[in-house]
Amino acid sequence: MRLTKLIVLMLLTSNFAVAQTTSKDQIIFLTPQWEGERFEDGRPKVADDILVRMKQVAIEEAWGVLRNEGYHNQFEGGWEPLHDDVPVVGRALTVQYMPNRPDVSDQIKKKGKADGQIGNTNSWPIDMLQLGDVYVADGFGKIVDGTLIGDNLGNAIFAKSKSGVVFNASSRDQEGLSKIEGFNAFVREWHPSFLTEVMLLSINSPIRIGAAIVLPGDIILGKKEGVMFIPAHLAEKVVVTSEVVRLRDLFGITRLKEGKYTPGQIDNKWSDEIEKDFSKWLNDHIDELPVPKAQIQELLKKRMW
């Protein structure tokens, strides 16, 4: 118990040692199952190829994989997205906001200024964004005077990340933001007010978004149904599982339309005959299927089904 309290105290106090940014060692400590490349700040760097392929993953497919792995708190719904048809996919840069307390916020601003931070605190995370990042912020659900960005900051975010945002808070300038091609925002509501009485507490620390927990470097999958926060070490498994399901579904529908198999044969565990037919079908249509050719070859080699 004493050791646990000491670790928590070290995590909390060291956040304030570097202008509210969690240290690289702490991020590595919190993401021990990630064995791949990392950013300089310590966040897991899931490969760009996985991010591209993740855009085709259905929310239900990602949810199923995570549930099977024991991760039951990685989805949050109830959003008002800027666009229903523009997925948000990328690596999470997490930010924690709190109701303003002058003595604390003054210290944060002083430390940030000494460390070279420029502008208001809600612009500091934007300066840290890298290509493929998603700005994920817990603004404690504040709507009126809780607008974390408008169209100016939205343009800055997209210029750096080529992605979008997920805010447990509100945003303003919906009309202006909608003109940024490729950008999307998952927010609680839209409101014309300005951000007031809100202070930045931490950057790249674990945060809560509704019923979900988010760690820096998690992969964000935002679609019309809601947002999945996928642990970095499970991102590839989510993608590969989705691709296998997609191919098997397409094969099954094709063969049902041809009348080669009955619904009972396709909806149950496939026989060896159907499995062999599926493998042959993959080879015969490898250049036409909605999954990268290299990935289909890998699937055929590993026989992951």
mmCIF file of C-alpha atoms in Angstrom:
data_model
loop_
_atom_site.group_PDB
_atom_site.id
_atom_site.type_symbol
_atom_site.label_atom_id
_atom_site.label_comp_id
_atom_site.label_asym_id
_atom_site.label_seq_id
_atom_site.Cartn_x
_atom_site.Cartn_y
_atom_site.Cartn_z
ATOM 1 C CA MET A 1 0.000 0.000 0.000
ATOM 2 C CA ARG A 2 2.816 2.421 0.895
ATOM 3 C CA LEU A 3 4.596 1.626 -2.374
ATOM 4 C CA THR A 4 1.397 2.265 -4.366
ATOM 5 C CA LYS A 5 0.886 5.632 -2.656
ATOM 6 C CA LEU A 6 4.508 6.570 -3.364
ATOM 7 C CA ILE A 7 4.157 5.723 -7.078
ATOM 8 C CA VAL A 8 0.939 7.758 -7.356
ATOM 9 C CA LEU A 9 2.565 10.703 -5.581
ATOM 10 C CA MET A 10 5.566 10.583 -7.907
ATOM 11 C CA LEU A 11 3.305 10.505 -10.972
ATOM 12 C CA LEU A 12 1.267 13.459 -9.763
ATOM 13 C CA THR A 13 4.142 15.657 -8.664
ATOM 14 C CA SER A 14 6.354 14.984 -11.675
ATOM 15 C CA ASN A 15 3.559 16.094 -14.033
ATOM 16 C CA PHE A 16 4.067 19.599 -12.720
ATOM 17 C CA ALA A 17 7.830 19.457 -13.205
ATOM 18 C CA VAL A 18 7.634 19.789 -16.969
ATOM 19 C CA ALA A 19 4.838 22.279 -17.641
ATOM 20 C CA GLN A 20 2.036 19.756 -17.176
ATOM 21 C CA THR A 21 3.529 17.212 -19.625
ATOM 22 C CA THR A 22 3.842 13.612 -18.456
ATOM 23 C CA SER A 23 7.417 12.377 -18.662
ATOM 24 C CA LYS A 24 8.623 9.793 -21.174
ATOM 25 C CA ASP A 25 9.431 7.324 -18.384
ATOM 26 C CA GLN A 26 5.900 7.592 -16.993
ATOM 27 C CA ILE A 27 4.305 6.957 -20.394
ATOM 28 C CA ILE A 28 6.528 3.908 -20.902
ATOM 29 C CA PHE A 29 5.553 2.719 -17.404
ATOM 30 C CA LEU A 30 1.852 3.038 -18.279
ATOM 31 C CA THR A 31 2.133 1.270 -21.656
ATOM 32 C CA PRO A 32 4.375 -1.744 -20.915
ATOM 33 C CA GLN A 33 2.763 -4.094 -23.445
ATOM 34 C CA TRP A 34 3.750 -1.908 -26.383
ATOM 35 C CA GLU A 35 6.991 -3.313 -27.828
ATOM 36 C CA GLY A 36 7.347 -1.191 -30.964
ATOM 37 C CA GLU A 37 8.683 2.225 -31.849
ATOM 38 C CA ARG A 38 7.915 5.222 -29.648
ATOM 39 C CA PHE A 39 7.826 8.981 -30.134
ATOM 40 C CA GLU A 40 10.380 11.116 -28.361
ATOM 41 C CA ASP A 41 7.744 11.889 -25.713
ATOM 42 C CA GLY A 42 7.342 8.158 -25.007
ATOM 43 C CA ARG A 43 3.989 7.589 -26.679
ATOM 44 C CA PRO A 44 3.629 4.327 -28.630
ATOM 45 C CA LYS A 45 4.071 4.993 -32.356
ATOM 46 C CA VAL A 46 1.660 2.624 -34.054
ATOM 47 C CA ALA A 47 2.652 2.284 -37.719
ATOM 48 C CA ASP A 48 1.097 4.594 -40.302
ATOM 49 C CA ASP A 49 -0.040 1.551 -42.288
ATOM 50 C CA ILE A 50 -2.163 0.405 -39.356
ATOM 51 C CA LEU A 51 -3.760 3.854 -39.127
ATOM 52 C CA VAL A 52 -4.688 3.774 -42.816
ATOM 53 C CA ARG A 53 -6.208 0.296 -42.539
ATOM 54 C CA MET A 54 -7.979 1.195 -39.270
ATOM 55 C CA LYS A 55 -10.273 3.575 -41.173
ATOM 56 C CA GLN A 56 -12.041 0.546 -42.666
ATOM 57 C CA VAL A 57 -12.663 -1.096 -39.275
ATOM 58 C CA ALA A 58 -16.229 -1.082 -37.977
ATOM 59 C CA ILE A 59 -16.837 0.099 -34.415
ATOM 60 C CA GLU A 60 -18.490 -3.236 -33.613
ATOM 61 C CA GLU A 61 -15.457 -5.181 -34.859
ATOM 62 C CA ALA A 62 -13.050 -3.150 -32.723
ATOM 63 C CA TRP A 63 -15.367 -3.427 -29.725
ATOM 64 C CA GLY A 64 -15.533 -7.210 -30.094
ATOM 65 C CA VAL A 65 -11.761 -7.647 -30.216
ATOM 66 C CA LEU A 66 -11.206 -5.466 -27.149
ATOM 67 C CA ARG A 67 -13.955 -7.211 -25.179
ATOM 68 C CA ASN A 68 -12.387 -10.578 -25.954
ATOM 69 C CA GLU A 69 -9.075 -9.250 -24.651
ATOM 70 C CA GLY A 70 -10.673 -8.073 -21.395
ATOM 71 C CA TYR A 71 -10.899 -4.357 -22.230
ATOM 72 C CA HIS A 72 -14.456 -3.342 -21.324
ATOM 73 C CA ASN A 73 -14.099 0.431 -20.928
ATOM 74 C CA GLN A 74 -12.836 1.665 -24.296
ATOM 75 C CA PHE A 75 -15.986 3.004 -26.017
ATOM 76 C CA GLU A 76 -17.925 6.218 -25.569
ATOM 77 C CA GLY A 77 -21.004 7.353 -27.449
ATOM 78 C CA GLY A 78 -23.327 10.336 -27.235
ATOM 79 C CA TRP A 79 -21.405 12.712 -29.510
ATOM 80 C CA GLU A 80 -22.371 15.498 -31.902
ATOM 81 C CA PRO A 81 -19.774 14.965 -34.643
ATOM 82 C CA LEU A 82 -19.030 17.704 -37.116
ATOM 83 C CA HIS A 83 -19.468 15.140 -39.917
ATOM 84 C CA ASP A 84 -21.174 11.738 -39.808
ATOM 85 C CA ASP A 85 -19.128 10.314 -42.664
ATOM 86 C CA VAL A 86 -15.543 11.403 -41.895
ATOM 87 C CA PRO A 87 -13.745 8.897 -39.623
ATOM 88 C CA VAL A 88 -11.256 10.160 -37.072
ATOM 89 C CA VAL A 89 -8.280 7.804 -36.758
ATOM 90 C CA GLY A 90 -4.922 8.506 -35.133
ATOM 91 C CA ARG A 91 -2.690 8.343 -32.086
ATOM 92 C CA ALA A 92 -4.053 10.040 -28.987
ATOM 93 C CA LEU A 93 -2.447 13.123 -27.525
ATOM 94 C CA THR A 94 -4.386 13.423 -24.273
ATOM 95 C CA VAL A 95 -5.201 16.595 -22.361
ATOM 96 C CA GLN A 96 -6.915 17.085 -19.006
ATOM 97 C CA TYR A 97 -8.806 20.299 -18.296
ATOM 98 C CA MET A 98 -10.354 21.289 -14.980
ATOM 99 C CA PRO A 99 -12.592 24.067 -13.634
ATOM 100 C CA ASN A 100 -10.404 27.113 -13.124
ATOM 101 C CA ARG A 101 -8.711 27.713 -9.772
ATOM 102 C CA PRO A 102 -6.638 30.934 -9.874
ATOM 103 C CA ASP A 103 -3.758 29.871 -7.629
ATOM 104 C CA VAL A 104 -3.188 26.667 -9.597
ATOM 105 C CA SER A 105 -3.727 28.150 -13.065
ATOM 106 C CA ASP A 106 -1.320 31.007 -12.295
ATOM 107 C CA GLN A 107 1.391 28.504 -11.435
ATOM 108 C CA ILE A 108 0.711 26.518 -14.592
ATOM 109 C CA LYS A 109 0.944 29.631 -16.763
ATOM 110 C CA LYS A 110 4.160 30.785 -15.081
ATOM 111 C CA LYS A 111 5.794 27.411 -15.554
ATOM 112 C CA GLY A 112 4.628 27.213 -19.158
ATOM 113 C CA LYS A 113 5.983 30.673 -19.948
ATOM 114 C CA ALA A 114 9.330 29.768 -18.384
ATOM 115 C CA ASP A 115 9.416 26.632 -20.545
ATOM 116 C CA GLY A 116 8.770 28.611 -23.715
ATOM 117 C CA GLN A 117 5.056 27.932 -24.172
ATOM 118 C CA ILE A 118 3.285 30.524 -26.322
ATOM 119 C CA GLY A 119 -0.289 31.795 -26.163
ATOM 120 C CA ASN A 120 -3.231 30.566 -24.153
ATOM 121 C CA THR A 121 -2.961 27.185 -22.439
ATOM 122 C CA ASN A 122 -5.521 25.549 -24.760
ATOM 123 C CA SER A 123 -3.087 26.143 -27.637
ATOM 124 C CA TRP A 124 -0.161 24.381 -25.915
ATOM 125 C CA PRO A 125 -1.304 20.849 -26.858
ATOM 126 C CA ILE A 126 -1.805 21.970 -30.455
ATOM 127 C CA ASP A 127 1.843 23.016 -30.664
ATOM 128 C CA MET A 128 2.799 19.465 -29.629
ATOM 129 C CA LEU A 129 0.707 17.660 -32.255
ATOM 130 C CA GLN A 130 2.447 15.509 -34.842
ATOM 131 C CA LEU A 131 1.204 14.032 -38.109
ATOM 132 C CA GLY A 132 -1.349 11.331 -37.376
ATOM 133 C CA ASP A 133 -2.199 12.544 -33.864
ATOM 134 C CA VAL A 134 -5.725 13.053 -32.534
ATOM 135 C CA TYR A 135 -6.198 15.753 -29.896
ATOM 136 C CA VAL A 136 -8.273 14.060 -27.149
ATOM 137 C CA ALA A 137 -9.367 16.279 -24.272
ATOM 138 C CA ASP A 138 -11.457 15.843 -21.161
ATOM 139 C CA GLY A 139 -13.098 19.219 -20.627
ATOM 140 C CA PHE A 140 -15.297 17.772 -17.834
ATOM 141 C CA GLY A 141 -18.339 17.986 -20.120
ATOM 142 C CA LYS A 142 -18.557 21.765 -20.001
ATOM 143 C CA ILE A 143 -20.729 23.240 -22.770
ATOM 144 C CA VAL A 144 -21.356 26.958 -22.140
ATOM 145 C CA ASP A 145 -17.935 28.671 -21.968
ATOM 146 C CA GLY A 146 -16.348 25.252 -22.515
ATOM 147 C CA THR A 147 -15.545 25.619 -26.221
ATOM 148 C CA LEU A 148 -11.999 24.293 -26.502
ATOM 149 C CA ILE A 149 -11.521 25.346 -30.136
ATOM 150 C CA GLY A 150 -12.990 27.429 -32.933
ATOM 151 C CA ASP A 151 -12.134 27.497 -36.597
ATOM 152 C CA ASN A 152 -8.743 29.194 -36.120
ATOM 153 C CA LEU A 153 -7.443 26.508 -33.770
ATOM 154 C CA GLY A 154 -9.209 23.859 -35.849
ATOM 155 C CA ASN A 155 -7.195 24.891 -38.896
ATOM 156 C CA ALA A 156 -4.004 24.805 -36.821
ATOM 157 C CA ILE A 157 -4.841 21.316 -35.555
ATOM 158 C CA PHE A 158 -5.496 19.947 -39.020
ATOM 159 C CA ALA A 159 -2.382 21.590 -40.464
ATOM 160 C CA LYS A 160 -0.233 19.728 -37.920
ATOM 161 C CA SER A 161 -2.037 16.407 -37.525
ATOM 162 C CA LYS A 162 -4.132 15.992 -40.703
ATOM 163 C CA SER A 163 -6.683 14.485 -38.313
ATOM 164 C CA GLY A 164 -9.365 15.644 -35.887
ATOM 165 C CA VAL A 165 -10.351 15.992 -32.243
ATOM 166 C CA VAL A 166 -12.376 14.244 -29.547
ATOM 167 C CA PHE A 167 -13.564 16.601 -26.787
ATOM 168 C CA ASN A 168 -15.549 15.821 -23.673
ATOM 169 C CA ALA A 169 -16.583 19.451 -23.924
ATOM 170 C CA SER A 170 -17.932 21.777 -26.609
ATOM 171 C CA SER A 171 -16.585 23.644 -29.612
ATOM 172 C CA ARG A 172 -17.589 26.794 -31.451
ATOM 173 C CA ASP A 173 -17.516 27.911 -35.104
ATOM 174 C CA GLN A 174 -19.222 24.804 -36.464
ATOM 175 C CA GLU A 175 -19.727 26.439 -39.840
ATOM 176 C CA GLY A 176 -16.072 27.455 -40.160
ATOM 177 C CA LEU A 177 -14.752 24.088 -38.981
ATOM 178 C CA SER A 178 -16.959 22.255 -41.483
ATOM 179 C CA LYS A 179 -15.029 23.933 -44.303
ATOM 180 C CA ILE A 180 -11.767 22.189 -43.340
ATOM 181 C CA GLU A 181 -11.726 19.276 -45.761
ATOM 182 C CA GLY A 182 -10.778 16.033 -44.014
ATOM 183 C CA PHE A 183 -11.202 17.425 -40.490
ATOM 184 C CA ASN A 184 -13.757 16.093 -38.028
ATOM 185 C CA ALA A 185 -14.623 16.844 -34.415
ATOM 186 C CA PHE A 186 -16.441 14.643 -31.912
ATOM 187 C CA VAL A 187 -17.803 17.008 -29.273
ATOM 188 C CA ARG A 188 -20.610 16.947 -26.708
ATOM 189 C CA GLU A 189 -22.350 20.018 -28.141
ATOM 190 C CA TRP A 190 -21.790 23.125 -30.251
ATOM 191 C CA HIS A 191 -22.007 26.531 -28.602
ATOM 192 C CA PRO A 192 -21.154 30.115 -29.665
ATOM 193 C CA SER A 193 -19.525 31.098 -26.334
ATOM 194 C CA PHE A 194 -15.812 31.579 -25.623
ATOM 195 C CA LEU A 195 -13.684 29.396 -23.370
ATOM 196 C CA THR A 196 -13.626 30.787 -19.825
ATOM 197 C CA GLU A 197 -13.070 29.477 -16.289
ATOM 198 C CA VAL A 198 -11.221 26.411 -17.579
ATOM 199 C CA MET A 199 -7.588 25.552 -16.858
ATOM 200 C CA LEU A 200 -5.213 23.024 -18.395
ATOM 201 C CA LEU A 201 -4.014 20.512 -15.825
ATOM 202 C CA SER A 202 -1.961 17.919 -17.736
ATOM 203 C CA ILE A 203 -0.829 16.806 -21.183
ATOM 204 C CA ASN A 204 -0.255 13.164 -22.139
ATOM 205 C CA SER A 205 -1.577 11.702 -18.923
ATOM 206 C CA PRO A 206 -4.330 9.061 -18.607
ATOM 207 C CA ILE A 207 -7.744 10.707 -18.891
ATOM 208 C CA ARG A 208 -11.384 9.686 -18.654
ATOM 209 C CA ILE A 209 -13.737 10.370 -21.548
ATOM 210 C CA GLY A 210 -17.191 9.519 -20.262
ATOM 211 C CA ALA A 211 -17.139 5.795 -19.495
ATOM 212 C CA ALA A 212 -13.796 5.201 -21.231
ATOM 213 C CA ILE A 213 -10.154 5.460 -20.192
ATOM 214 C CA VAL A 214 -7.640 6.877 -22.664
ATOM 215 C CA LEU A 215 -3.845 6.675 -22.532
ATOM 216 C CA PRO A 216 -1.425 8.716 -24.623
ATOM 217 C CA GLY A 217 -0.697 6.807 -27.821
ATOM 218 C CA ASP A 218 -3.984 4.893 -27.839
ATOM 219 C CA ILE A 219 -5.469 4.595 -31.313
ATOM 220 C CA ILE A 220 -8.639 6.595 -31.801
ATOM 221 C CA LEU A 221 -11.362 5.174 -34.037
ATOM 222 C CA GLY A 222 -14.188 7.680 -34.313
ATOM 223 C CA LYS A 223 -17.204 6.926 -36.484
ATOM 224 C CA LYS A 224 -20.903 7.812 -36.516
ATOM 225 C CA GLU A 225 -21.737 5.334 -33.723
ATOM 226 C CA GLY A 226 -19.121 6.747 -31.350
ATOM 227 C CA VAL A 227 -15.439 6.539 -30.447
ATOM 228 C CA MET A 228 -13.242 3.543 -29.621
ATOM 229 C CA PHE A 229 -10.019 4.120 -27.684
ATOM 230 C CA ILE A 230 -7.820 1.188 -28.700
ATOM 231 C CA PRO A 231 -4.697 0.313 -26.666
ATOM 232 C CA ALA A 232 -1.663 0.611 -28.933
ATOM 233 C CA HIS A 233 -0.566 -2.985 -28.428
ATOM 234 C CA LEU A 234 -3.945 -4.234 -29.713
ATOM 235 C CA ALA A 235 -4.259 -1.946 -32.750
ATOM 236 C CA GLU A 236 -2.803 -4.395 -35.263
ATOM 237 C CA LYS A 237 -4.927 -7.247 -33.923
ATOM 238 C CA VAL A 238 -8.056 -5.110 -34.311
ATOM 239 C CA VAL A 239 -7.153 -4.300 -37.924
ATOM 240 C CA VAL A 240 -6.206 -7.853 -38.934
ATOM 241 C CA THR A 241 -9.296 -9.348 -37.287
ATOM 242 C CA SER A 242 -11.488 -6.822 -39.082
ATOM 243 C CA GLU A 243 -9.882 -7.639 -42.423
ATOM 244 C CA VAL A 244 -10.393 -11.372 -41.923
ATOM 245 C CA VAL A 245 -14.061 -10.816 -41.040
ATOM 246 C CA ARG A 246 -14.502 -8.515 -44.032
ATOM 247 C CA LEU A 247 -13.043 -11.050 -46.450
ATOM 248 C CA ARG A 248 -14.969 -13.992 -45.031
ATOM 249 C CA ASP A 249 -18.226 -12.010 -45.149
ATOM 250 C CA LEU A 250 -17.598 -11.007 -48.752
ATOM 251 C CA PHE A 251 -16.781 -14.609 -49.718
ATOM 252 C CA GLY A 252 -19.859 -15.933 -47.929
ATOM 253 C CA ILE A 253 -22.209 -13.422 -49.566
ATOM 254 C CA THR A 254 -20.672 -14.141 -52.977
ATOM 255 C CA ARG A 255 -21.106 -17.887 -52.656
ATOM 256 C CA LEU A 256 -24.665 -17.519 -51.314
ATOM 257 C CA LYS A 257 -25.623 -15.389 -54.326
ATOM 258 C CA GLU A 258 -24.109 -18.035 -56.600
ATOM 259 C CA GLY A 259 -26.108 -20.725 -54.813
ATOM 260 C CA LYS A 260 -22.982 -22.790 -54.138
ATOM 261 C CA TYR A 261 -23.653 -23.099 -50.389
ATOM 262 C CA THR A 262 -26.712 -22.882 -48.162
ATOM 263 C CA PRO A 263 -27.152 -20.232 -45.430
ATOM 264 C CA GLY A 264 -26.752 -22.976 -42.851
ATOM 265 C CA GLN A 265 -23.345 -23.905 -44.247
ATOM 266 C CA ILE A 266 -22.099 -20.305 -44.297
ATOM 267 C CA ASP A 267 -23.539 -19.227 -40.934
ATOM 268 C CA ASN A 268 -21.985 -22.171 -39.055
ATOM 269 C CA LYS A 269 -18.391 -23.304 -38.647
ATOM 270 C CA TRP A 270 -17.044 -23.812 -42.128
ATOM 271 C CA SER A 271 -16.116 -27.268 -43.341
ATOM 272 C CA ASP A 272 -12.635 -28.037 -44.648
ATOM 273 C CA GLU A 273 -14.107 -27.917 -48.143
ATOM 274 C CA ILE A 274 -15.389 -24.358 -47.674
ATOM 275 C CA GLU A 275 -12.115 -23.259 -46.061
ATOM 276 C CA LYS A 276 -10.175 -24.567 -49.073
ATOM 277 C CA ASP A 277 -12.608 -22.824 -51.398
ATOM 278 C CA PHE A 278 -12.122 -19.607 -49.432
ATOM 279 C CA SER A 279 -8.327 -19.819 -49.777
ATOM 280 C CA LYS A 280 -8.625 -20.422 -53.522
ATOM 281 C CA TRP A 281 -11.098 -17.533 -53.839
ATOM 282 C CA LEU A 282 -8.651 -15.221 -52.067
ATOM 283 C CA ASN A 283 -5.867 -16.178 -54.456
ATOM 284 C CA ASP A 284 -8.096 -15.820 -57.509
ATOM 285 C CA HIS A 285 -9.357 -12.348 -56.523
ATOM 286 C CA ILE A 286 -6.352 -10.998 -54.632
ATOM 287 C CA ASP A 287 -6.082 -7.864 -56.793
ATOM 288 C CA GLU A 288 -9.778 -7.000 -56.497
ATOM 289 C CA LEU A 289 -10.462 -7.374 -52.782
ATOM 290 C CA PRO A 290 -10.909 -4.465 -50.295
ATOM 291 C CA VAL A 291 -7.835 -5.477 -48.271
ATOM 292 C CA PRO A 292 -4.187 -4.772 -49.207
ATOM 293 C CA LYS A 293 -2.684 -7.511 -51.377
ATOM 294 C CA ALA A 294 0.298 -7.920 -49.065
ATOM 295 C CA GLN A 295 -2.020 -8.437 -46.115
ATOM 296 C CA ILE A 296 -4.032 -11.109 -47.945
ATOM 297 C CA GLN A 297 -0.788 -12.941 -48.744
ATOM 298 C CA GLU A 298 0.147 -12.750 -45.065
ATOM 299 C CA LEU A 299 -3.257 -14.069 -44.048
ATOM 300 C CA LEU A 300 -2.956 -16.995 -46.449
ATOM 301 C CA LYS A 301 0.506 -17.776 -45.107
ATOM 302 C CA LYS A 302 -0.494 -17.637 -41.425
ATOM 303 C CA ARG A 303 -4.005 -19.086 -41.783
ATOM 304 C CA MET A 304 -5.306 -16.962 -38.897
ATOM 305 C CA TRP A 305 -8.875 -18.325 -39.189
#
